[in-house]
Coordinates of C-alpha atoms in Angstrom, one line a residue:
M146 CA 9.9 5.1 -5.0
I147 CA 10.5 2.9 -8.0
F148 CA 13.8 3.1 -9.8
L149 CA 14.4 2.2 -13.5
F150 CA 17.7 0.2 -13.0
P151 CA 19.9 -0.7 -9.9
E152 CA 22.4 2.1 -10.4
H153 CA 19.5 4.6 -10.6
Q154 CA 18.7 4.0 -6.9
E155 CA 22.4 4.0 -5.9
R156 CA 23.1 7.3 -7.7
Y157 CA 19.9 8.9 -6.4
E158 CA 20.8 8.1 -2.8
Q159 CA 24.3 9.4 -3.4
F160 CA 23.0 12.7 -4.7
I161 CA 20.5 13.0 -1.8
R162 CA 23.3 12.4 0.7
Q163 CA 25.7 14.8 -1.1
D164 CA 23.0 17.5 -1.2
G165 CA 21.7 16.9 2.3
T166 CA 18.2 16.9 0.9
H167 CA 15.4 17.0 3.5
P168 CA 13.0 14.0 3.3
K169 CA 10.1 16.4 2.6
D170 CA 11.9 18.4 -0.1
R171 CA 10.0 17.0 -3.0
E172 CA 11.4 19.6 -5.4
R173 CA 15.0 18.5 -5.0
Q174 CA 14.0 14.8 -4.8
A175 CA 12.3 15.1 -8.2
L176 CA 15.3 17.0 -9.7
L177 CA 17.8 14.5 -8.4
Y178 CA 15.7 11.5 -9.4
V179 CA 15.8 12.7 -13.0
F180 CA 19.6 13.3 -13.0
A181 CA 20.2 9.9 -11.3
G182 CA 18.0 8.1 -13.9
F183 CA 19.5 9.6 -17.0
R184 CA 23.0 8.3 -17.0
D185 CA 24.5 11.0 -19.3
L186 CA 23.1 13.7 -17.2
G187 CA 24.0 12.1 -13.9
D188 CA 27.6 11.8 -15.1
R189 CA 27.6 15.5 -15.6
I190 CA 25.4 16.7 -12.8
E191 CA 28.0 19.2 -11.5
H192 CA 27.3 21.2 -14.7
F193 CA 23.6 21.5 -13.8
Y194 CA 23.5 21.5 -10.0
D195 CA 25.7 23.2 -7.5
F196 CA 25.7 20.9 -4.5
E197 CA 27.6 23.4 -2.4
G198 CA 25.2 26.3 -3.1
R199 CA 22.3 23.8 -3.4
M200 CA 20.9 25.4 -6.6
I201 CA 20.5 24.7 -10.3
R202 CA 22.8 26.1 -12.8
S203 CA 20.7 27.3 -15.8
E204 CA 23.9 28.6 -17.5
A205 CA 24.7 24.9 -18.2
F206 CA 22.4 25.1 -21.3
E207 CA 25.1 27.3 -22.9
E208 CA 28.0 25.3 -21.5
V209 CA 27.0 21.7 -22.2
N210 CA 26.1 20.1 -25.6
L211 CA 22.8 18.4 -25.1
T212 CA 20.7 16.1 -27.2
S213 CA 17.0 17.0 -27.6
S214 CA 16.0 14.3 -25.1
S215 CA 18.7 15.3 -22.5
R216 CA 17.7 18.9 -22.9
A217 CA 14.0 18.0 -22.4
M218 CA 14.9 16.1 -19.2
V219 CA 17.0 18.9 -17.8
E220 CA 14.2 21.4 -18.5
L221 CA 11.7 19.1 -16.8
A222 CA 13.9 18.6 -13.8
F223 CA 14.5 22.4 -13.5
N224 CA 10.8 23.0 -13.9
L225 CA 9.9 20.5 -11.2
Y226 CA 12.5 22.1 -8.9
N227 CA 11.6 25.8 -9.2
N228 CA 9.1 26.3 -12.0
Y229 CA 11.9 27.0 -14.5
P230 CA 10.4 27.9 -17.9
C231 CA 10.2 24.9 -20.2
G232 CA 8.2 23.8 -23.2
T233 CA 4.8 22.3 -23.0
V234 CA 4.3 18.7 -21.8
V235 CA 3.7 17.6 -25.4
D236 CA 6.9 19.3 -26.5
L237 CA 9.0 17.7 -23.7
F238 CA 7.5 14.2 -24.1
A239 CA 7.9 14.3 -27.9
N240 CA 11.7 14.2 -27.4
L241 CA 11.7 11.2 -25.0
D242 CA 11.9 7.5 -25.6
E243 CA 9.8 5.1 -23.5
R244 CA 12.3 4.8 -20.7
N245 CA 12.7 8.5 -20.3
R246 CA 8.9 9.0 -20.4
Q247 CA 8.7 6.7 -17.5
L248 CA 11.5 8.6 -15.7
A249 CA 9.6 11.9 -16.3
I250 CA 6.3 10.6 -15.1
K251 CA 7.8 9.2 -11.9
A252 CA 9.6 12.5 -11.3
I253 CA 6.3 14.3 -11.6
K254 CA 4.7 11.9 -9.2
I255 CA 7.6 12.5 -6.7
R256 CA 7.2 16.3 -7.0
F257 CA 3.5 16.3 -6.4
G258 CA 3.4 13.5 -3.8
V259 CA 1.4 10.9 -5.8
N260 CA 2.2 7.4 -4.8
E261 CA 3.0 4.7 -7.3
S262 CA -0.5 3.1 -7.2
G263 CA -2.0 6.4 -8.0
D264 CA -4.5 6.2 -5.2
G265 CA -3.3 8.9 -3.0
I266 CA -0.6 11.3 -1.8
I267 CA 2.7 10.0 -0.5

């Protein structure tokens, strides 16, 4: 798994431990990868994910003020986790800068088990 910056990996591993995510739970891995890689969202993850109940909190969309890019990333993370309704791929990616596009693509690869070289399943 490739991380975008050093704290991304540290935060991801912290979220995985805190959640007790199983090594084969790609849905949660993708979700937590997104939150760990988007600093603003990672700082507020408790609004979006209930670690104790191990579930997303869709009501966060009404509770938290989000930019268009952060909203797109939360929608993508939720969609990868449990097929939560979100916009089209074009709509989601239109709101992202290059770094967050990379984050989104890597999260999709995690969710569907595509390795980084693109030549097979993880």
